[in-house]
mmCIF file of C-alpha atoms and ligand atoms in Angstrom:
data_model
loop_
_atom_site.group_PDB
_atom_site.id
_atom_site.type_symbol
_atom_site.label_atom_id
_atom_site.label_comp_id
_atom_site.label_asym_id
_atom_site.label_seq_id
_atom_site.Cartn_x
_atom_site.Cartn_y
_atom_site.Cartn_z
ATOM 1 C CA MET A 5 0.000 0.000 0.000
ATOM 2 C CA GLU A 6 1.213 3.428 -0.841
ATOM 3 C CA PHE A 7 -0.048 5.610 1.979
ATOM 4 C CA CYS A 8 0.349 8.950 0.230
ATOM 5 C CA GLY A 9 -1.995 10.389 -2.384
ATOM 6 C CA GLY A 10 1.014 11.986 -4.100
ATOM 7 C CA HIS A 11 2.448 8.501 -4.618
ATOM 8 C CA THR A 12 -0.884 7.248 -5.940
ATOM 9 C CA VAL A 13 -0.892 10.001 -8.554
ATOM 10 C CA ALA A 14 2.726 9.260 -9.554
ATOM 11 C CA ILE A 15 2.032 5.507 -9.774
ATOM 12 C CA PHE A 16 -0.954 6.019 -12.052
ATOM 13 C CA LYS A 17 0.524 8.833 -14.099
ATOM 14 C CA HIS A 18 3.591 6.794 -14.977
ATOM 15 C CA GLY A 19 1.767 3.485 -15.451
ATOM 16 C CA ILE A 20 3.790 1.817 -12.705
ATOM 17 C CA ARG A 21 1.097 -0.725 -11.856
ATOM 18 C CA GLN A 22 1.303 -2.120 -15.384
ATOM 19 C CA LEU A 23 5.080 -2.399 -15.160
ATOM 20 C CA LEU A 24 4.954 -4.616 -12.098
ATOM 21 C CA PRO A 25 4.597 -8.408 -12.261
ATOM 22 C CA GLN A 26 1.212 -9.904 -11.363
ATOM 23 C CA THR A 27 2.602 -11.106 -8.062
ATOM 24 C CA ILE A 28 2.671 -7.496 -6.856
ATOM 25 C CA GLU A 29 -0.673 -5.876 -6.148
ATOM 26 C CA MET A 30 -0.668 -2.235 -5.155
ATOM 27 C CA LEU A 31 -3.322 -0.577 -2.993
ATOM 28 C CA SER A 32 -3.905 3.114 -2.401
ATOM 29 C CA GLY A 33 -4.098 4.296 1.197
ATOM 30 C CA PRO A 34 -5.681 7.203 3.076
ATOM 31 C CA GLY A 35 -2.972 9.788 2.390
ATOM 32 C CA CYS A 36 -5.066 12.504 0.779
ATOM 33 C CA PRO A 37 -5.632 15.230 3.393
ATOM 34 C CA VAL A 38 -8.716 16.694 1.739
ATOM 35 C CA CYS A 39 -10.285 13.239 1.351
ATOM 36 C CA VAL A 40 -9.789 12.139 4.958
ATOM 37 C CA THR A 41 -11.335 15.315 6.373
ATOM 38 C CA ALA A 42 -14.632 14.138 7.839
ATOM 39 C CA SER A 43 -17.960 15.605 6.734
ATOM 40 C CA SER A 44 -18.580 16.718 10.339
ATOM 41 C CA ASP A 45 -15.371 18.784 10.241
ATOM 42 C CA LEU A 46 -16.276 20.302 6.891
ATOM 43 C CA ASP A 47 -19.623 21.235 8.385
ATOM 44 C CA LYS A 48 -17.790 23.182 11.096
ATOM 45 C CA ALA A 49 -15.851 25.137 8.460
ATOM 46 C CA ILE A 50 -19.073 25.926 6.595
ATOM 47 C CA ALA A 51 -20.812 26.990 9.835
ATOM 48 C CA LEU A 52 -17.909 29.320 10.614
ATOM 49 C CA ALA A 53 -18.102 30.769 7.092
ATOM 50 C CA GLN A 54 -21.738 31.656 7.716
ATOM 51 C CA LEU A 55 -20.943 33.764 10.789
ATOM 52 C CA PRO A 56 -20.937 37.569 10.354
ATOM 53 C CA ASN A 57 -17.596 39.375 10.085
ATOM 54 C CA VAL A 58 -15.691 36.169 9.433
ATOM 55 C CA ILE A 59 -13.309 35.574 6.519
ATOM 56 C CA ILE A 60 -12.469 31.946 5.789
ATOM 57 C CA THR A 61 -9.121 31.357 4.124
ATOM 58 C CA THR A 62 -8.370 27.962 2.660
ATOM 59 C CA PHE A 63 -6.411 26.058 0.062
ATOM 60 C CA GLY A 64 -8.359 25.719 -3.191
ATOM 61 C CA ASP A 65 -9.131 21.993 -2.979
ATOM 62 C CA MET A 66 -11.273 22.451 0.124
ATOM 63 C CA LEU A 67 -13.657 24.837 -1.565
ATOM 64 C CA ARG A 68 -15.500 22.227 -3.605
ATOM 65 C CA VAL A 69 -15.539 19.398 -1.082
ATOM 66 C CA PRO A 70 -19.135 18.672 -0.166
ATOM 67 C CA GLY A 71 -20.041 18.736 3.515
ATOM 68 C CA SER A 72 -23.265 17.210 4.798
ATOM 69 C CA TYR A 73 -25.573 19.843 3.351
ATOM 70 C CA SER A 74 -23.391 22.449 1.661
ATOM 71 C CA SER A 75 -19.822 23.305 0.690
ATOM 72 C CA LEU A 76 -17.563 26.289 1.172
ATOM 73 C CA GLN A 77 -18.106 27.100 -2.504
ATOM 74 C CA LEU A 78 -21.863 27.180 -1.983
ATOM 75 C CA ALA A 79 -21.469 29.244 1.187
ATOM 76 C CA LYS A 80 -19.350 31.684 -0.827
ATOM 77 C CA ALA A 81 -22.011 31.859 -3.540
ATOM 78 C CA GLU A 82 -24.548 32.616 -0.824
ATOM 79 C CA GLY A 83 -22.518 35.566 0.414
ATOM 80 C CA SER A 84 -19.966 34.194 2.873
ATOM 81 C CA ASP A 85 -16.462 35.611 2.598
ATOM 82 C CA VAL A 86 -14.395 32.565 1.611
ATOM 83 C CA ARG A 87 -10.993 33.187 0.037
ATOM 84 C CA ILE A 88 -8.482 30.843 -1.554
ATOM 85 C CA VAL A 89 -4.932 31.343 -0.324
ATOM 86 C CA TYR A 90 -1.698 29.694 -1.352
ATOM 87 C CA SER A 91 0.058 29.819 2.010
ATOM 88 C CA THR A 92 -0.506 30.626 5.664
ATOM 89 C CA GLN A 93 1.395 33.849 4.983
ATOM 90 C CA ASP A 94 -1.434 34.876 2.629
ATOM 91 C CA ALA A 95 -3.954 34.064 5.367
ATOM 92 C CA LEU A 96 -1.999 36.105 7.905
ATOM 93 C CA GLN A 97 -1.790 39.003 5.476
ATOM 94 C CA THR A 98 -5.580 38.810 5.052
ATOM 95 C CA ALA A 99 -5.885 39.167 8.823
ATOM 96 C CA LYS A 100 -3.569 42.200 8.802
ATOM 97 C CA ASP A 101 -5.534 43.772 5.950
ATOM 98 C CA ASN A 102 -8.888 43.216 7.695
ATOM 99 C CA PRO A 103 -8.394 44.140 11.346
ATOM 100 C CA ASN A 104 -12.142 44.402 11.965
ATOM 101 C CA LYS A 105 -12.851 40.878 10.746
ATOM 102 C CA SER A 106 -11.960 37.473 12.157
ATOM 103 C CA VAL A 107 -9.795 35.574 9.703
ATOM 104 C CA ILE A 108 -9.855 31.789 10.005
ATOM 105 C CA PHE A 109 -7.433 29.513 8.181
ATOM 106 C CA ILE A 110 -8.604 25.949 7.645
ATOM 107 C CA GLY A 111 -5.641 23.824 8.621
ATOM 108 C CA ILE A 112 -5.813 20.506 6.842
ATOM 109 C CA GLY A 113 -2.967 18.161 6.094
ATOM 110 C CA PHE A 114 -0.551 15.785 7.692
ATOM 111 C CA GLU A 115 2.708 16.435 9.513
ATOM 112 C CA THR A 116 4.013 18.145 6.355
ATOM 113 C CA THR A 117 1.873 21.257 6.569
ATOM 114 C CA ALA A 118 1.664 21.643 10.350
ATOM 115 C CA PRO A 119 5.005 23.520 10.668
ATOM 116 C CA THR A 120 3.789 26.258 8.307
ATOM 117 C CA ILE A 121 0.728 26.764 10.527
ATOM 118 C CA VAL A 122 3.010 26.989 13.541
ATOM 119 C CA ALA A 123 5.144 29.627 11.837
ATOM 120 C CA SER A 124 2.044 31.728 11.110
ATOM 121 C CA ILE A 125 0.799 31.483 14.689
ATOM 122 C CA LEU A 126 4.164 32.446 16.138
ATOM 123 C CA GLN A 127 4.325 35.387 13.737
ATOM 124 C CA ALA A 128 0.793 36.457 14.678
ATOM 125 C CA GLU A 129 1.783 36.297 18.345
ATOM 126 C CA GLN A 130 4.963 38.276 17.723
ATOM 127 C CA GLU A 131 3.205 40.968 15.721
ATOM 128 C CA GLY A 132 0.198 41.165 18.045
ATOM 129 C CA ILE A 133 -2.299 40.087 15.348
ATOM 130 C CA ASP A 134 -5.379 39.188 17.358
ATOM 131 C CA ASN A 135 -7.900 38.403 14.601
ATOM 132 C CA TYR A 136 -6.186 35.320 13.154
ATOM 133 C CA TYR A 137 -7.466 31.831 13.947
ATOM 134 C CA ILE A 138 -6.827 28.256 12.915
ATOM 135 C CA LEU A 139 -9.426 25.543 12.437
ATOM 136 C CA SER A 140 -7.109 22.604 12.929
ATOM 137 C CA PHE A 141 -7.971 19.359 11.179
ATOM 138 C CA HIS A 142 -4.358 18.239 11.090
ATOM 139 C CA LYS A 143 -3.755 14.540 11.100
ATOM 140 C CA LEU A 144 -0.894 12.214 11.945
ATOM 141 C CA CYS A 145 0.235 9.336 9.738
ATOM 142 C CA PRO A 146 1.705 6.625 12.015
ATOM 143 C CA PRO A 147 -1.404 6.372 14.285
ATOM 144 C CA ILE A 148 -3.767 5.958 11.344
ATOM 145 C CA MET A 149 -1.525 3.316 9.799
ATOM 146 C CA LYS A 150 -1.786 1.408 13.075
ATOM 147 C CA THR A 151 -5.569 1.833 13.045
ATOM 148 C CA ILE A 152 -5.877 0.505 9.501
ATOM 149 C CA LEU A 153 -3.669 -2.476 10.324
ATOM 150 C CA ASP A 154 -5.651 -3.204 13.500
ATOM 151 C CA MET A 155 -8.941 -3.065 11.581
ATOM 152 C CA GLY A 156 -7.680 -6.084 9.646
ATOM 153 C CA GLU A 157 -9.669 -5.322 6.487
ATOM 154 C CA VAL A 158 -6.627 -5.332 4.232
ATOM 155 C CA ARG A 159 -3.660 -7.681 4.380
ATOM 156 C CA LEU A 160 -0.467 -5.822 3.614
ATOM 157 C CA ASP A 161 2.993 -7.214 3.005
ATOM 158 C CA GLY A 162 4.652 -3.853 2.505
ATOM 159 C CA ILE A 163 4.054 -0.149 2.875
ATOM 160 C CA ILE A 164 5.468 2.701 0.827
ATOM 161 C CA TYR A 165 5.798 5.429 3.436
ATOM 162 C CA PRO A 166 5.095 9.053 2.482
ATOM 163 C CA GLY A 167 8.066 11.148 1.367
ATOM 164 C CA HIS A 168 7.063 14.636 2.459
ATOM 165 C CA VAL A 169 5.629 13.592 5.823
ATOM 166 C CA SER A 170 8.779 11.590 6.505
ATOM 167 C CA ALA A 171 10.925 14.626 5.699
ATOM 168 C CA ILE A 172 9.393 16.072 8.888
ATOM 169 C CA ILE A 173 8.955 13.054 11.184
ATOM 170 C CA GLY A 174 11.781 10.856 9.860
ATOM 171 C CA SER A 175 11.587 7.083 9.545
ATOM 172 C CA TYR A 176 11.789 6.059 13.220
ATOM 173 C CA PRO A 177 8.043 6.520 13.918
ATOM 174 C CA TYR A 178 7.261 3.635 11.527
ATOM 175 C CA GLN A 179 9.539 1.160 13.293
ATOM 176 C CA PHE A 180 6.639 -0.376 15.254
ATOM 177 C CA ILE A 181 5.067 -1.517 11.962
ATOM 178 C CA ALA A 182 8.085 -3.679 11.137
ATOM 179 C CA ASP A 183 8.545 -4.830 14.746
ATOM 180 C CA ASP A 184 4.939 -5.496 15.800
ATOM 181 C CA TYR A 185 3.236 -6.315 12.506
ATOM 182 C CA GLY A 186 6.141 -7.806 10.511
ATOM 183 C CA ILE A 187 5.385 -5.544 7.544
ATOM 184 C CA ALA A 188 8.118 -4.335 5.206
ATOM 185 C CA GLY A 189 8.450 -0.586 4.712
ATOM 186 C CA VAL A 190 10.297 1.921 2.540
ATOM 187 C CA VAL A 191 10.123 5.716 2.535
ATOM 188 C CA SER A 192 9.839 6.763 -1.104
ATOM 189 C CA GLY A 193 10.283 9.860 -3.204
ATOM 190 C CA PHE A 194 7.859 10.823 -5.943
ATOM 191 C CA GLU A 195 9.735 10.217 -9.186
ATOM 192 C CA PRO A 196 8.887 7.000 -11.060
ATOM 193 C CA LEU A 197 12.362 5.633 -10.371
ATOM 194 C CA ASP A 198 11.970 6.389 -6.643
ATOM 195 C CA ILE A 199 8.823 4.316 -6.546
ATOM 196 C CA LEU A 200 10.275 1.433 -8.560
ATOM 197 C CA LEU A 201 13.321 1.410 -6.300
ATOM 198 C CA SER A 202 11.040 1.356 -3.245
ATOM 199 C CA VAL A 203 9.027 -1.566 -4.607
ATOM 200 C CA ASP A 204 12.270 -3.425 -5.302
ATOM 201 C CA MET A 205 13.473 -2.770 -1.736
ATOM 202 C CA LEU A 206 10.125 -3.934 -0.344
ATOM 203 C CA VAL A 207 10.285 -7.158 -2.351
ATOM 204 C CA ASP A 208 13.796 -7.737 -1.068
ATOM 205 C CA GLN A 209 12.678 -7.288 2.556
ATOM 206 C CA ILE A 210 9.744 -9.651 2.031
ATOM 207 C CA GLU A 211 11.731 -12.312 0.179
ATOM 208 C CA THR A 212 14.480 -12.353 2.788
ATOM 209 C CA GLY A 213 11.948 -12.343 5.624
ATOM 210 C CA GLN A 214 13.504 -9.207 7.118
ATOM 211 C CA PRO A 215 10.858 -6.500 7.412
ATOM 212 C CA ARG A 216 12.326 -3.176 8.442
ATOM 213 C CA VAL A 217 12.074 0.530 7.677
ATOM 214 C CA GLU A 218 14.344 1.727 4.909
ATOM 215 C CA ILE A 219 14.703 5.078 3.193
ATOM 216 C CA ALA A 220 14.817 5.159 -0.595
ATOM 217 C CA TYR A 221 14.301 8.930 -0.525
ATOM 218 C CA ARG A 222 17.693 9.808 0.985
ATOM 219 C CA ARG A 223 17.856 13.203 -0.677
ATOM 220 C CA GLY A 224 14.774 14.309 1.269
ATOM 221 C CA VAL A 225 14.506 12.241 4.428
ATOM 222 C CA LYS A 226 16.735 11.629 7.433
ATOM 223 C CA PRO A 227 15.879 8.869 9.936
ATOM 224 C CA GLU A 228 15.491 11.448 12.705
ATOM 225 C CA GLY A 229 13.420 13.818 10.544
ATOM 226 C CA ASN A 230 13.562 17.583 10.768
ATOM 227 C CA LYS A 231 14.253 18.300 14.431
ATOM 228 C CA GLN A 232 13.662 22.019 14.119
ATOM 229 C CA ALA A 233 10.224 21.516 12.543
ATOM 230 C CA LEU A 234 9.292 18.901 15.144
ATOM 231 C CA GLU A 235 10.312 21.236 17.974
ATOM 232 C CA LEU A 236 8.268 24.052 16.456
ATOM 233 C CA MET A 237 5.231 21.786 16.163
ATOM 234 C CA SER A 238 5.438 20.763 19.812
ATOM 235 C CA THR A 239 5.579 24.447 20.828
ATOM 236 C CA VAL A 240 2.104 25.139 19.498
ATOM 237 C CA PHE A 241 0.303 21.817 18.977
ATOM 238 C CA GLU A 242 -0.636 18.879 21.156
ATOM 239 C CA VAL A 243 -1.737 15.445 20.029
ATOM 240 C CA SER A 244 -5.496 14.971 20.028
ATOM 241 C CA THR A 245 -8.313 12.782 18.774
ATOM 242 C CA ALA A 246 -9.149 13.368 15.092
ATOM 243 C CA ASN A 247 -12.117 12.493 12.885
ATOM 244 C CA TRP A 248 -11.257 10.536 9.747
ATOM 245 C CA ARG A 249 -13.628 10.017 6.854
ATOM 246 C CA GLY A 250 -14.480 6.348 6.582
ATOM 247 C CA ILE A 251 -12.617 5.479 9.743
ATOM 248 C CA GLY A 252 -14.189 7.633 12.448
ATOM 249 C CA SER A 253 -12.784 9.155 15.592
ATOM 250 C CA VAL A 254 -9.228 7.963 16.246
ATOM 251 C CA PRO A 255 -7.463 8.884 19.514
ATOM 252 C CA SER A 256 -4.007 10.481 19.264
ATOM 253 C CA SER A 257 -4.204 10.825 15.481
ATOM 254 C CA GLY A 258 -4.548 14.590 15.147
ATOM 255 C CA LEU A 259 -3.127 17.904 16.283
ATOM 256 C CA ARG A 260 -4.881 20.703 18.122
ATOM 257 C CA LEU A 261 -3.562 23.957 19.512
ATOM 258 C CA ASN A 262 -2.229 23.563 23.036
ATOM 259 C CA GLN A 263 -3.428 25.536 26.050
ATOM 260 C CA LYS A 264 -0.889 28.328 25.561
ATOM 261 C CA TYR A 265 -2.044 29.020 21.999
ATOM 262 C CA GLN A 266 -5.739 28.265 22.445
ATOM 263 C CA ARG A 267 -6.660 31.864 21.721
ATOM 264 C CA PHE A 268 -5.821 31.115 18.081
ATOM 265 C CA ASP A 269 -8.181 28.121 18.016
ATOM 266 C CA ALA A 270 -11.291 28.865 15.929
ATOM 267 C CA GLU A 271 -13.322 26.064 17.497
ATOM 268 C CA SER A 272 -12.782 27.443 20.996
ATOM 269 C CA ARG A 273 -13.297 31.054 19.966
ATOM 270 C CA PHE A 274 -16.557 30.755 18.000
ATOM 271 C CA ASP A 275 -19.806 29.189 19.053
ATOM 272 C CA ILE A 276 -21.073 26.956 16.249
ATOM 273 C CA ASN A 277 -23.450 24.049 16.105
ATOM 274 C CA PRO A 278 -23.373 22.478 12.636
ATOM 275 C CA GLY A 279 -25.782 19.687 13.611
ATOM 276 C CA PRO A 280 -25.597 16.016 12.666
ATOM 277 C CA SER A 281 -23.423 15.113 9.706
ATOM 278 C CA ARG A 282 -24.058 12.703 6.850
ATOM 279 C CA GLU A 283 -22.039 11.222 3.998
ATOM 280 C CA PRO A 284 -22.823 11.959 0.330
ATOM 281 C CA GLU A 285 -25.378 9.386 -0.806
ATOM 282 C CA GLY A 286 -23.847 6.506 -2.740
ATOM 283 C CA CYS A 287 -20.259 7.653 -2.107
ATOM 284 C CA ILE A 288 -17.855 4.905 -0.983
ATOM 285 C CA CYS A 289 -14.918 7.242 -0.437
ATOM 286 C CA GLY A 290 -14.550 5.925 3.124
ATOM 287 C CA SER A 291 -13.861 2.336 2.109
ATOM 288 C CA ILE A 292 -11.593 3.517 -0.725
ATOM 289 C CA LEU A 293 -9.516 5.431 1.840
ATOM 290 C CA ARG A 294 -9.158 2.230 3.887
ATOM 291 C CA GLY A 295 -7.907 0.359 0.802
ATOM 292 C CA VAL A 296 -10.910 -1.974 0.901
ATOM 293 C CA THR A 297 -12.464 -0.931 -2.421
ATOM 294 C CA THR A 298 -11.333 0.914 -5.534
ATOM 295 C CA PRO A 299 -13.099 3.821 -7.244
ATOM 296 C CA LEU A 300 -14.182 1.474 -10.043
ATOM 297 C CA GLU A 301 -16.477 -0.244 -7.539
ATOM 298 C CA CYS A 302 -18.410 2.982 -6.955
ATOM 299 C CA LYS A 303 -21.624 3.064 -8.978
ATOM 300 C CA LEU A 304 -21.353 6.848 -9.337
ATOM 301 C CA PHE A 305 -17.771 6.876 -10.654
ATOM 302 C CA GLY A 306 -17.431 8.659 -13.977
ATOM 303 C CA LYS A 307 -21.191 8.877 -14.426
ATOM 304 C CA VAL A 308 -22.791 10.976 -11.712
ATOM 305 C CA CYS A 309 -19.454 11.783 -10.059
ATOM 306 C CA THR A 310 -16.747 13.473 -12.160
ATOM 307 C CA PRO A 311 -14.077 16.094 -11.415
ATOM 308 C CA GLU A 312 -16.463 18.734 -12.838
ATOM 309 C CA TYR A 313 -19.362 17.577 -10.647
ATOM 310 C CA PRO A 314 -17.797 15.729 -7.703
ATOM 311 C CA VAL A 315 -20.068 13.906 -5.275
ATOM 312 C CA GLY A 316 -17.366 13.031 -2.755
ATOM 313 C CA PRO A 317 -13.971 14.428 -1.734
ATOM 314 C CA CYS A 318 -11.990 11.621 -3.387
ATOM 315 C CA MET A 319 -13.079 13.093 -6.734
ATOM 316 C CA VAL A 320 -12.379 16.713 -5.744
ATOM 317 C CA SER A 321 -8.806 16.557 -4.590
ATOM 318 C CA SER A 322 -6.031 16.279 -7.141
ATOM 319 C CA GLU A 323 -4.568 13.584 -4.864
ATOM 320 C CA GLY A 324 -7.850 11.744 -4.402
ATOM 321 C CA SER A 325 -8.036 8.156 -5.620
ATOM 322 C CA CYS A 326 -11.222 8.736 -7.613
ATOM 323 C CA ALA A 327 -9.806 11.777 -9.423
ATOM 324 C CA THR A 328 -6.598 9.841 -10.101
ATOM 325 C CA TYR A 329 -8.495 6.864 -11.530
ATOM 326 C CA TYR A 330 -10.621 9.262 -13.557
ATOM 327 C CA HIS A 331 -7.648 11.091 -15.070
ATOM 328 C CA TYR A 332 -5.267 8.174 -15.549
ATOM 329 C CA GLY A 333 -7.464 5.110 -15.186
ATOM 330 C CA ALA A 334 -8.158 4.355 -18.845
ATOM 331 C CA TYR A 335 -5.673 1.527 -18.467
ATOM 332 C CA TYR A 336 -7.863 0.014 -15.788
ATOM 333 C CA GLY A 337 -11.173 0.298 -17.554
ATOM 334 C CA GLY A 338 -12.046 3.482 -15.675
HETATM 335 FE FE1 LIG B 419 -17.402 9.102 -3.810
HETATM 336 FE FE2 LIG B 419 -17.388 9.972 -6.352
HETATM 337 FE FE3 LIG B 419 -15.418 8.445 -5.500
HETATM 338 FE FE4 LIG B 419 -17.836 7.420 -5.826
HETATM 339 S S1 LIG B 419 -16.514 8.214 -7.449
HETATM 340 S S2 LIG B 419 -16.484 7.104 -4.106
HETATM 341 S S3 LIG B 419 -19.128 9.163 -5.256
HETATM 342 S S4 LIG B 419 -15.907 10.494 -4.743
#
């Protein structure tokens, strides 16, 4: 299983599945941050967007992801102030430019993007910007890998670990997967040769019966990770329970602002009640994220649900499995 949506895209784009012998079956994992954001969390973002004097800032992918009853795009069309930004610096600048409004940045992503949020919060603190908030939906990779393995729905012999996440956390946090589950593992880069090398290293570990954690992406990842980024993250964030689409509430799998920085936390600052959530009807994104089904098994794929008119998040995000199958899946009958 390749955990990361970026790897899934690279594998499909370069036809790597077809290059591999039939004895190797590849599965896509839950590593698309937009896709794993639960409907209930999206509903919170939409509820915040509907408050007066609030500006929502977000990366573009989030805009079109359907929540239970609406989307940020729809909220924007109905008059909410929702703006696409390309970095947390843009979001912070929006806060500086609009001192009479509350500016909320929707923080989605894995360990890769968390340090940039931290930098923006520390800058806001330093510059006395008091109208900047984070809605943190950040998620952690190793705990969700453990959850998926413990669910026992998929039997994995090897895992291609994410490259960018590992550049932050290093390779040590995956050691328990080799030790406790006997599963081979390689941290991979994103070029086709990186992925082929990683598959070769995985096969070698499996054939020799020596599962371990190796790094094929040496130019980007050190075993100990990026110590400075990890220290920064622990200054502002603490580990918390997170909601995952298709998986549910998983303890210790997310990041929230710690007590010291709680004044930047949008959920604590604003009173919202988005009500009960629901999944898009007919969408099997959840089981796709767990590696149990593929997009081709969804009755809506390519018919009702397309990148132009997405029903679920896996078709919205450029790293989503459904969008990837749609764009590159002709080889697979998609
Ligand atoms: Fe959901 Fe669309 Fe993917 Fe089906 S094709 S699982 S409806 S995102």
